[in-house]
XYZ file of C-alpha atoms in Angstrom:
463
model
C 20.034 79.722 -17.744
C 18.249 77.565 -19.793
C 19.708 74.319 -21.501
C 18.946 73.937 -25.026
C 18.989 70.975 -27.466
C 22.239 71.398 -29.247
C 19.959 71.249 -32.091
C 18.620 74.708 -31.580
C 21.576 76.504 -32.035
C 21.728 78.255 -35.576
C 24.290 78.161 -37.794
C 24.060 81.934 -38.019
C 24.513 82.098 -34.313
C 27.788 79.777 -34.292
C 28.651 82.023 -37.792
C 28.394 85.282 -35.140
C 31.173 83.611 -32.666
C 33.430 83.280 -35.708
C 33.142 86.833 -36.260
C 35.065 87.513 -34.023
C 37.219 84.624 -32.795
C 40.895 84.750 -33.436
C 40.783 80.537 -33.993
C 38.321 78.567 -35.367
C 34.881 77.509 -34.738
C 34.143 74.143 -36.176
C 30.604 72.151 -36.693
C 29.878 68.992 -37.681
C 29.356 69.657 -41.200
C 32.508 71.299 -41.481
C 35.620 68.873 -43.167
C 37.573 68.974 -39.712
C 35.151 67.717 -37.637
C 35.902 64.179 -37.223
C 39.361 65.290 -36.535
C 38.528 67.513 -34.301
C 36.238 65.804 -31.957
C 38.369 62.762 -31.533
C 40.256 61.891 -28.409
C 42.704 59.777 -27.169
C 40.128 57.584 -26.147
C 38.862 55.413 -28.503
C 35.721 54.049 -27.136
C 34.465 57.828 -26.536
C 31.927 58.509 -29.539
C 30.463 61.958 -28.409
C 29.701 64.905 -30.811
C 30.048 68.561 -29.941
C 27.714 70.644 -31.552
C 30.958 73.099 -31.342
C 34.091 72.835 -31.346
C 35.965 76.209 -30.344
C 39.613 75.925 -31.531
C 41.052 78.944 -29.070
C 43.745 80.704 -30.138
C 43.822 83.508 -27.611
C 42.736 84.322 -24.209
C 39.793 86.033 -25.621
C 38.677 83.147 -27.604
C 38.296 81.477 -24.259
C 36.226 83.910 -22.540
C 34.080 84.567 -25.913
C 33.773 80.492 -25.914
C 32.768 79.807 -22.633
C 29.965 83.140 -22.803
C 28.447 81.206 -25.960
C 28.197 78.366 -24.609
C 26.247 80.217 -21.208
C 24.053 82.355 -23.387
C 23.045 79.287 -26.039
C 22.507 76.841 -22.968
C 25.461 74.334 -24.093
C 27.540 72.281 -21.713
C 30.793 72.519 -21.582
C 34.138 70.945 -21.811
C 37.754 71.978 -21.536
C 40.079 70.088 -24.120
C 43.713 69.779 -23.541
C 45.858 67.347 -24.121
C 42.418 65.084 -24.528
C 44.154 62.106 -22.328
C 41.009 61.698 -19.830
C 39.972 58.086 -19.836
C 36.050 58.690 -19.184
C 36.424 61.666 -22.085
C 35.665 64.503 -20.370
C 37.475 66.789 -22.439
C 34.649 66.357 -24.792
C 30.515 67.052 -25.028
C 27.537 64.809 -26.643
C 25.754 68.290 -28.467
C 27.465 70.700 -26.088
C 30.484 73.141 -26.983
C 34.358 72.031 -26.456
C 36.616 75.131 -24.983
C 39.722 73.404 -27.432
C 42.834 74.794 -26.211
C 45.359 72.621 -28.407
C 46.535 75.920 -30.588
C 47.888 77.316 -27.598
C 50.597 75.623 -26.719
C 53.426 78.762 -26.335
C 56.182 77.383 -23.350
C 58.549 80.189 -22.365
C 61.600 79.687 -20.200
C 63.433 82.125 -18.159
C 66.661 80.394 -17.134
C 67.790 83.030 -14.617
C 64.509 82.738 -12.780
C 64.304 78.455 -13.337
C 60.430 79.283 -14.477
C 58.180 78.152 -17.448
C 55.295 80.024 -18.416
C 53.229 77.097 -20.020
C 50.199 77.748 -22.363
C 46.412 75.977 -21.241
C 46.937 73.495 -24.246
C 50.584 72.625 -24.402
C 51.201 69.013 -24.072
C 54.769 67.026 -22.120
C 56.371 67.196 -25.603
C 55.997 71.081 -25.688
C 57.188 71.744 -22.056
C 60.380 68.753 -22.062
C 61.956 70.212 -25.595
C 61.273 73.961 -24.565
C 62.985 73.767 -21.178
C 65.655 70.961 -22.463
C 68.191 73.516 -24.259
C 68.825 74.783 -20.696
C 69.395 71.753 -18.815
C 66.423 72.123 -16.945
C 62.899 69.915 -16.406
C 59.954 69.662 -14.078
C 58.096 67.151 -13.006
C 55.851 65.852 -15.563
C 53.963 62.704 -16.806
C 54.771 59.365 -18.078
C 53.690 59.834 -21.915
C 55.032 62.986 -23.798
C 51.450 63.655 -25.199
C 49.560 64.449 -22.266
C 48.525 68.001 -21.720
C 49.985 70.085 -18.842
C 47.364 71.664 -17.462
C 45.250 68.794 -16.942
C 48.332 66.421 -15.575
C 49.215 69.598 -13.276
C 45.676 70.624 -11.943
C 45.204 66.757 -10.962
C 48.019 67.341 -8.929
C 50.428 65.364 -11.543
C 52.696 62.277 -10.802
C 55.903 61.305 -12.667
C 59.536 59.487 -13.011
C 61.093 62.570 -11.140
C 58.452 63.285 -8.768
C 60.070 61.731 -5.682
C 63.140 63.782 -6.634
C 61.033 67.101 -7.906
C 57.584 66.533 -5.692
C 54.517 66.752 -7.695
C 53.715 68.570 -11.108
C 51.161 70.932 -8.932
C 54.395 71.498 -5.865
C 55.761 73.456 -8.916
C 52.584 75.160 -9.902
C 53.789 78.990 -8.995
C 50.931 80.702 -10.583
C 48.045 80.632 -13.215
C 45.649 82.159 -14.924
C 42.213 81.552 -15.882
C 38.910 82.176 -17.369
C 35.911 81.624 -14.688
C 32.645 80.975 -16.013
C 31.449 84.618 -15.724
C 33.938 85.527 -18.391
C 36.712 86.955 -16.047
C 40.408 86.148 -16.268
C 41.725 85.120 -12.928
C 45.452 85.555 -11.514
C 45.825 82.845 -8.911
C 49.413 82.793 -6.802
C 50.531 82.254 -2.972
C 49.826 85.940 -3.106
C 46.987 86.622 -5.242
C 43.631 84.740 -4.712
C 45.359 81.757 -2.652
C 42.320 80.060 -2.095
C 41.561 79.743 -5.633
C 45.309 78.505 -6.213
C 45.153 75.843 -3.446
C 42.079 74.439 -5.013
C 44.157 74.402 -8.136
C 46.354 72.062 -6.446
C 44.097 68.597 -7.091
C 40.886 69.846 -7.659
C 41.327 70.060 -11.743
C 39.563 72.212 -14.252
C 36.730 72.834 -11.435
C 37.148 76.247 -11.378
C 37.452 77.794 -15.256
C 39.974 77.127 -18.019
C 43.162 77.764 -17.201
C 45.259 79.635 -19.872
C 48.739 79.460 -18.544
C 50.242 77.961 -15.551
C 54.282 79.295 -14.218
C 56.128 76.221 -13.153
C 59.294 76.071 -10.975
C 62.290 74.033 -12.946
C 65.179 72.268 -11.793
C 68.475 71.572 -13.269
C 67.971 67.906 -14.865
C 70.641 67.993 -17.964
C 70.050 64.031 -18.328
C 68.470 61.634 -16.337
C 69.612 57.463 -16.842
C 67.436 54.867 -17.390
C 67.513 51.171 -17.366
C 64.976 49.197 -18.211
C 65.098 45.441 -17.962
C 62.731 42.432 -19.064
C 62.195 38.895 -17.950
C 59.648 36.376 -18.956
C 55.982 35.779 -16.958
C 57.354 33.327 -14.697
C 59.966 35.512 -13.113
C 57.330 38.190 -12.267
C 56.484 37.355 -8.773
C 60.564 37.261 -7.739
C 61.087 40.518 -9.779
C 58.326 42.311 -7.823
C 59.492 41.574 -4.725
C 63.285 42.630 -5.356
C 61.868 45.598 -7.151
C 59.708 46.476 -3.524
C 62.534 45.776 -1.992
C 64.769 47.857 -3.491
C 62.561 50.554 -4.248
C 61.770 51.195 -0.620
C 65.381 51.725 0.015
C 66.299 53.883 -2.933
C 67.720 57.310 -2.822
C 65.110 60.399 -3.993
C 66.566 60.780 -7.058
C 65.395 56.731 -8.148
C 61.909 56.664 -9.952
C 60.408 53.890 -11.992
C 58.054 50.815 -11.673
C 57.732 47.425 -12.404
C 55.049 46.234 -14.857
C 53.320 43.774 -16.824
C 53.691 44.572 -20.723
C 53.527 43.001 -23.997
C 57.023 42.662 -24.930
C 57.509 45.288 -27.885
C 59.565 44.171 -31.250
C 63.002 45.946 -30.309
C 66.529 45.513 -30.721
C 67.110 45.163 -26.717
C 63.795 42.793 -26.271
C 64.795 38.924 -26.860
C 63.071 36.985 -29.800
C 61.003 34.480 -27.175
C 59.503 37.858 -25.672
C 58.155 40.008 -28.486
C 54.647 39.502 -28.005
C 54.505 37.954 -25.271
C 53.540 38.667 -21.590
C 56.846 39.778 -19.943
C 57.630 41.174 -16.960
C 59.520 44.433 -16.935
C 61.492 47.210 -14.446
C 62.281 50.409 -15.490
C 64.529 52.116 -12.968
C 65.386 56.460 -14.096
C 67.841 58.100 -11.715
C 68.104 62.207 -11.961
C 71.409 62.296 -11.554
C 74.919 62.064 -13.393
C 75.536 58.368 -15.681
C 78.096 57.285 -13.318
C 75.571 57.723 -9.925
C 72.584 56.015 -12.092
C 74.282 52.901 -13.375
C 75.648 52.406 -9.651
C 71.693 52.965 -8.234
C 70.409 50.676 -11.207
C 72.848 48.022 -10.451
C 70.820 45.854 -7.702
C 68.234 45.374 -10.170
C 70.559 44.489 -13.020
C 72.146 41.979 -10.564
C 68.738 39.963 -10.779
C 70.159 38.589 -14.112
C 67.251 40.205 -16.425
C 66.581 38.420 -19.824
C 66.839 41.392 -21.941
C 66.428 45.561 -21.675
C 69.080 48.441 -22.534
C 70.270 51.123 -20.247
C 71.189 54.874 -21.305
C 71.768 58.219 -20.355
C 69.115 60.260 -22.231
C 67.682 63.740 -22.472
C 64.670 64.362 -19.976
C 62.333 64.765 -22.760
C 63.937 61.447 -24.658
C 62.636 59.455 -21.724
C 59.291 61.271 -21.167
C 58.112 59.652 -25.096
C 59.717 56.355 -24.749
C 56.057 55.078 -23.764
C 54.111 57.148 -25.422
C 50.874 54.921 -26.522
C 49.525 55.803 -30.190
C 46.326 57.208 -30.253
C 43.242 55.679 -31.210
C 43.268 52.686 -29.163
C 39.976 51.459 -26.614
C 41.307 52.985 -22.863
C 39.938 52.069 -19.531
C 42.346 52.674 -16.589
C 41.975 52.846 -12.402
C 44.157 52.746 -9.799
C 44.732 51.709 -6.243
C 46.838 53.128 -3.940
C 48.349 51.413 -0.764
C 49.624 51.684 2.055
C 52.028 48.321 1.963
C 52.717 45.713 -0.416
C 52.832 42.418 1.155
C 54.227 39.116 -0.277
C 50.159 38.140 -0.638
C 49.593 41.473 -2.705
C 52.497 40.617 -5.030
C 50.963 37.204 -5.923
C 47.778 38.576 -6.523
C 49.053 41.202 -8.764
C 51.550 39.218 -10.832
C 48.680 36.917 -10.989
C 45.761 39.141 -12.440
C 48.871 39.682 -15.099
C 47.525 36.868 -16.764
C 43.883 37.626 -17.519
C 45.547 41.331 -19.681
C 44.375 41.264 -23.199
C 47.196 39.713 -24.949
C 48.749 41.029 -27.753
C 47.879 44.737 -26.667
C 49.480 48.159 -25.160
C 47.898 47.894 -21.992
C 50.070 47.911 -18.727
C 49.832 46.706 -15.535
C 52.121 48.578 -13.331
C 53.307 48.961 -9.747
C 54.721 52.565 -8.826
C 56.968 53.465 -5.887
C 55.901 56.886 -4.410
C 57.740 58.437 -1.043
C 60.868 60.550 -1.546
C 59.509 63.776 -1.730
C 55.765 63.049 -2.943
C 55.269 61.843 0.533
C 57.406 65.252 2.235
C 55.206 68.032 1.033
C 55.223 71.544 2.936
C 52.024 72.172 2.106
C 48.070 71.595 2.619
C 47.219 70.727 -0.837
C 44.335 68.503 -1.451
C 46.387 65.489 -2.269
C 45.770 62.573 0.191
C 47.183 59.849 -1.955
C 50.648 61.131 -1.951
C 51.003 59.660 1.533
C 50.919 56.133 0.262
C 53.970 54.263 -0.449
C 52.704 52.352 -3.522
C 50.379 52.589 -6.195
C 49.075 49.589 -8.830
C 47.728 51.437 -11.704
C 45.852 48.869 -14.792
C 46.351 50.600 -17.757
C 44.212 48.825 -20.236
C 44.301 49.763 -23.912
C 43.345 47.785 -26.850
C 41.954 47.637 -30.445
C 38.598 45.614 -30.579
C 35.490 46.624 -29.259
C 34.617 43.141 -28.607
C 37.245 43.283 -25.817
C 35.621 46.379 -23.933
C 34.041 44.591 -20.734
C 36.874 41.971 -20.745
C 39.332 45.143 -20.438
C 37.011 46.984 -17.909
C 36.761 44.287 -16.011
C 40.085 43.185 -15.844
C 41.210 46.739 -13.742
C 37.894 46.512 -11.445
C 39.574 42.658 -10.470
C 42.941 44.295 -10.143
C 41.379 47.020 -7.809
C 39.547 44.357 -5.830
C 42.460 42.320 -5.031
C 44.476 45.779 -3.966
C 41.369 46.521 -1.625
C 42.687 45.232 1.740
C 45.943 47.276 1.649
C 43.981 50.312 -0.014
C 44.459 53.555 1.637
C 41.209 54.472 -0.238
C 42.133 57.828 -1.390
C 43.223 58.042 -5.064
C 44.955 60.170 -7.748
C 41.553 61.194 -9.884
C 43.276 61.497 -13.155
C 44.639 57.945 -13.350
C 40.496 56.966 -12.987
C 37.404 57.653 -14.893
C 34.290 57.847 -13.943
C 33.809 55.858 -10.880
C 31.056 58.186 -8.768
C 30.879 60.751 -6.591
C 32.008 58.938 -3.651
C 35.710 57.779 -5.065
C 36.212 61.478 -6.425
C 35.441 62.733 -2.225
C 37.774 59.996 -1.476
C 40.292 61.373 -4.112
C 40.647 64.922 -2.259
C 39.734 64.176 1.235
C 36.428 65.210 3.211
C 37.926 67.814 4.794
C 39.552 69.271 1.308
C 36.459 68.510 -0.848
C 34.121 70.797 1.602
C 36.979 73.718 1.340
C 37.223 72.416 -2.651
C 33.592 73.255 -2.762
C 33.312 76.612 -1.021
C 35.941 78.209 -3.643
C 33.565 76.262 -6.321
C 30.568 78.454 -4.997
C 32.779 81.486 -5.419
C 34.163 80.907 -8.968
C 31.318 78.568 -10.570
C 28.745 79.037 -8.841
C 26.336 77.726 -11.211
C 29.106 74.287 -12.047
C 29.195 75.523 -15.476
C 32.727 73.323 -15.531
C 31.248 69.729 -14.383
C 32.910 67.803 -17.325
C 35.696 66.809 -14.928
C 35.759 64.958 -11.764
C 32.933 67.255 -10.254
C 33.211 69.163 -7.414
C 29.758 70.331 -6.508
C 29.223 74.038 -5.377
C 28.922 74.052 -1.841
């Protein structure tokens, strides 16, 4: 195959693939394409010579065999969340799957058939009018299928396991054009890669997730000033370690936000915060929350909300500069605490960004399976979140989560969850899925991509 200059493709070629494509097919001259190219990354400036808004299964397959017979690289676009922006292409073609975003619940079975570009939002209100949720991430505007094929970590994970231990089935489009079933049953090789080893493989179309009955979940979230953070962390660790499966949560580092529950000498200031969910009935939650609350916190507001009220409570707006990593470890000494409330105080200040400490365990850490997943054996995980408005903060903001990750090192367990990262090389991503995994990871490449037509991820090479 030969790779072209996106120059070189003709508008009377691109005008052939709208012919017959159910969606549309957008170019830069056309009036959506600054619209359509942007992601939630803010510092990511690339330009797609295409932009193939899919609409149907077919779309996909007639996408991804344009961009192989006009030599373009590609890049799958969900919910667009990837901090290095690999849901997009500098002159290559974008496989856009936002217009599918169909979520169908059967309540009998406890399932969700979930459309390749649906995002949190689409999933949480479809399967809310039965009482039911799955695990899924922190924001309402991520996309599933990225947040699930990463293997997909969230507030009821330690109650639920993982977004990808409910993964019963998918389907997708391999690079030669061919739609794909991939179950326990069908193709199990290609659905244990599916497990971790993200959009690898081809674009998946839909993905059949396992619910659970969740009518409500309670959540308490309370805030203290700076100086409070190191004694807050520790009683947070504390209790955390000791909490029932059905606790989730995390203490973190935030600006404090202009809300009725948030103290005037707080807005805008560095505060120290814990937000403690329980998936359970009101009455079980507010007795699980209540250690915490006993700390004496200086503000915060605790409710029993819908599942899908919680899931957008932090949703960040988009538009904003991102750069995010993550650490994961195996203990959290009194030494780690102080040098994580510390680095606290070099965030960029007024901002989103987060600094955050994550309990894991509960069922995360009791999985039944193989799947390539190493990091869900650690007990902790410091995730810098950094997102801001001027570009004049960029290496200030990168450099601020490399620092965080440095001081995290000596309780590192080294392996890491690859979509809370960018791109940080080929070593961390081997690290990410294990040695043993990422050799079996890149013997099912070979057989589905052999040619690593989908490397606008966190590349597994063909074995």
């Amino acid at each position: 195959m030969t790779r072209l200059n996106s120059t070189s493709v003709a508008h009377s070629e691109v005008d052939l693939l709208r012919e017959e494509f159910a969606g549309e097919v957008v170019e830069a001259a056309d009036p959506s394409y600054e619209e359509s190219r942007a992601v939630f990354n803010a510092m990511i400036e690339a330009r797609p010579a295409v932009i193939a808004l899919c609409q149907t299964v077919e779309d996909v397959a007639r996408a991804v065999a344009f961009a192989r017979d006009h030599g373009l690289e590609v890049s799958i676009r969900g919910g667009g969340h990837s901090v290095a922006g690999m849901g997009t292409t500098e002159g290559g073609l974008v496989v856009d799957l936002r217009r599918m975003t169909a979520v169908h619940v059967d309540p009998e079975a406890m399932t969700a058939r979930v459309a390749g570009g649906a995002t949190m939002s689409h999933l949480d209100r479809a399967t809310e009018r039965f009482g039911l949720a799955t695990t899924g991430g922190r924001v309402s505007t991520t996309g599933v299928g990225g947040f699930v094929l990463g293997g997909g970590t969230g507030w009821i994970d330690r109650k639920f396991g993982l977004a990808c231990d409910n993964l019963l089935a998918a389907d997708v489009v391999t690079a030669d054009g061919a739609l794909v079933h991939a179950s326990a049953e069908e193709n199990p090789e290609l659905f244990w890669a599916l497990h971790g080893g993200g959009g690898n493989f081809g674009v998946v179309t839909s993905l059949t997730l396992r619910l659970h009955p969740l009518p409500s979940i309670t959540a308490a979230l309370m805030l203290w000033s700076r100086d409070a953070g190191p004694d807050v962390v520790r009683a947070f660790r504390d209790f955390a370690e000791q909490a029932p499966d059905e606790v989730g949560g995390g203490v973190l580092y935030l600006t404090g936000p202009p809300e009725e529950f948030v103290p005037e000498h707080l807005v805008g200031s560095l505060t120290c915060a814990a937000l403690v969910t329980y998936a359970g009935d009101e009455r079980d939650g507010r007795e699980a929350v209540r250690p915490m609350q006993e700390l004496g916190h200086e503000g915060g507001m605790t409710a029993q909300l819908p599942y899908a009220e919680l899931q957008c409570m932090l949703d960040d707006p988009p538009g904003l500069r991102n750069y995010w990593s993550a650490e994961y470890l195996g203990e959290v000494p009194d030494e780690a605490v102080d040098l994580f409330c510390a680095r606290a105080d070099q965030m960029i200040m007024p901002s989103s960004s987060q600094h955050v400490l994550f309990p894991q365990g509960g069922q995360v850490s009791r999985p039944d399976t193989d799947y390539p997943l190493p990091w869900r054996k650690a007990p902790w995980c410091v995730h810098p979140f950094g997102l801001w408005d001027d570009p004049a903060d960029d290496e200030r903001g990168r450099q601020w989560a490399r620092d965080v990750r440095a001081d995290m090192l000596p309780w590192s367990i080294g392996a890491v969850y690859l979509n809370f990262i960018g791109n940080e090389g080929a070593e961390r991503i081997v690290a990410g899925l294990g040695e043993d995994n990422y050799r079996r990871l890149a013997a099912v490449k070979r057989q589905y991509d052999p040619d690593n037509v989908f490397h606008r991820n966190h590349n597994i090479k063909p074995a």
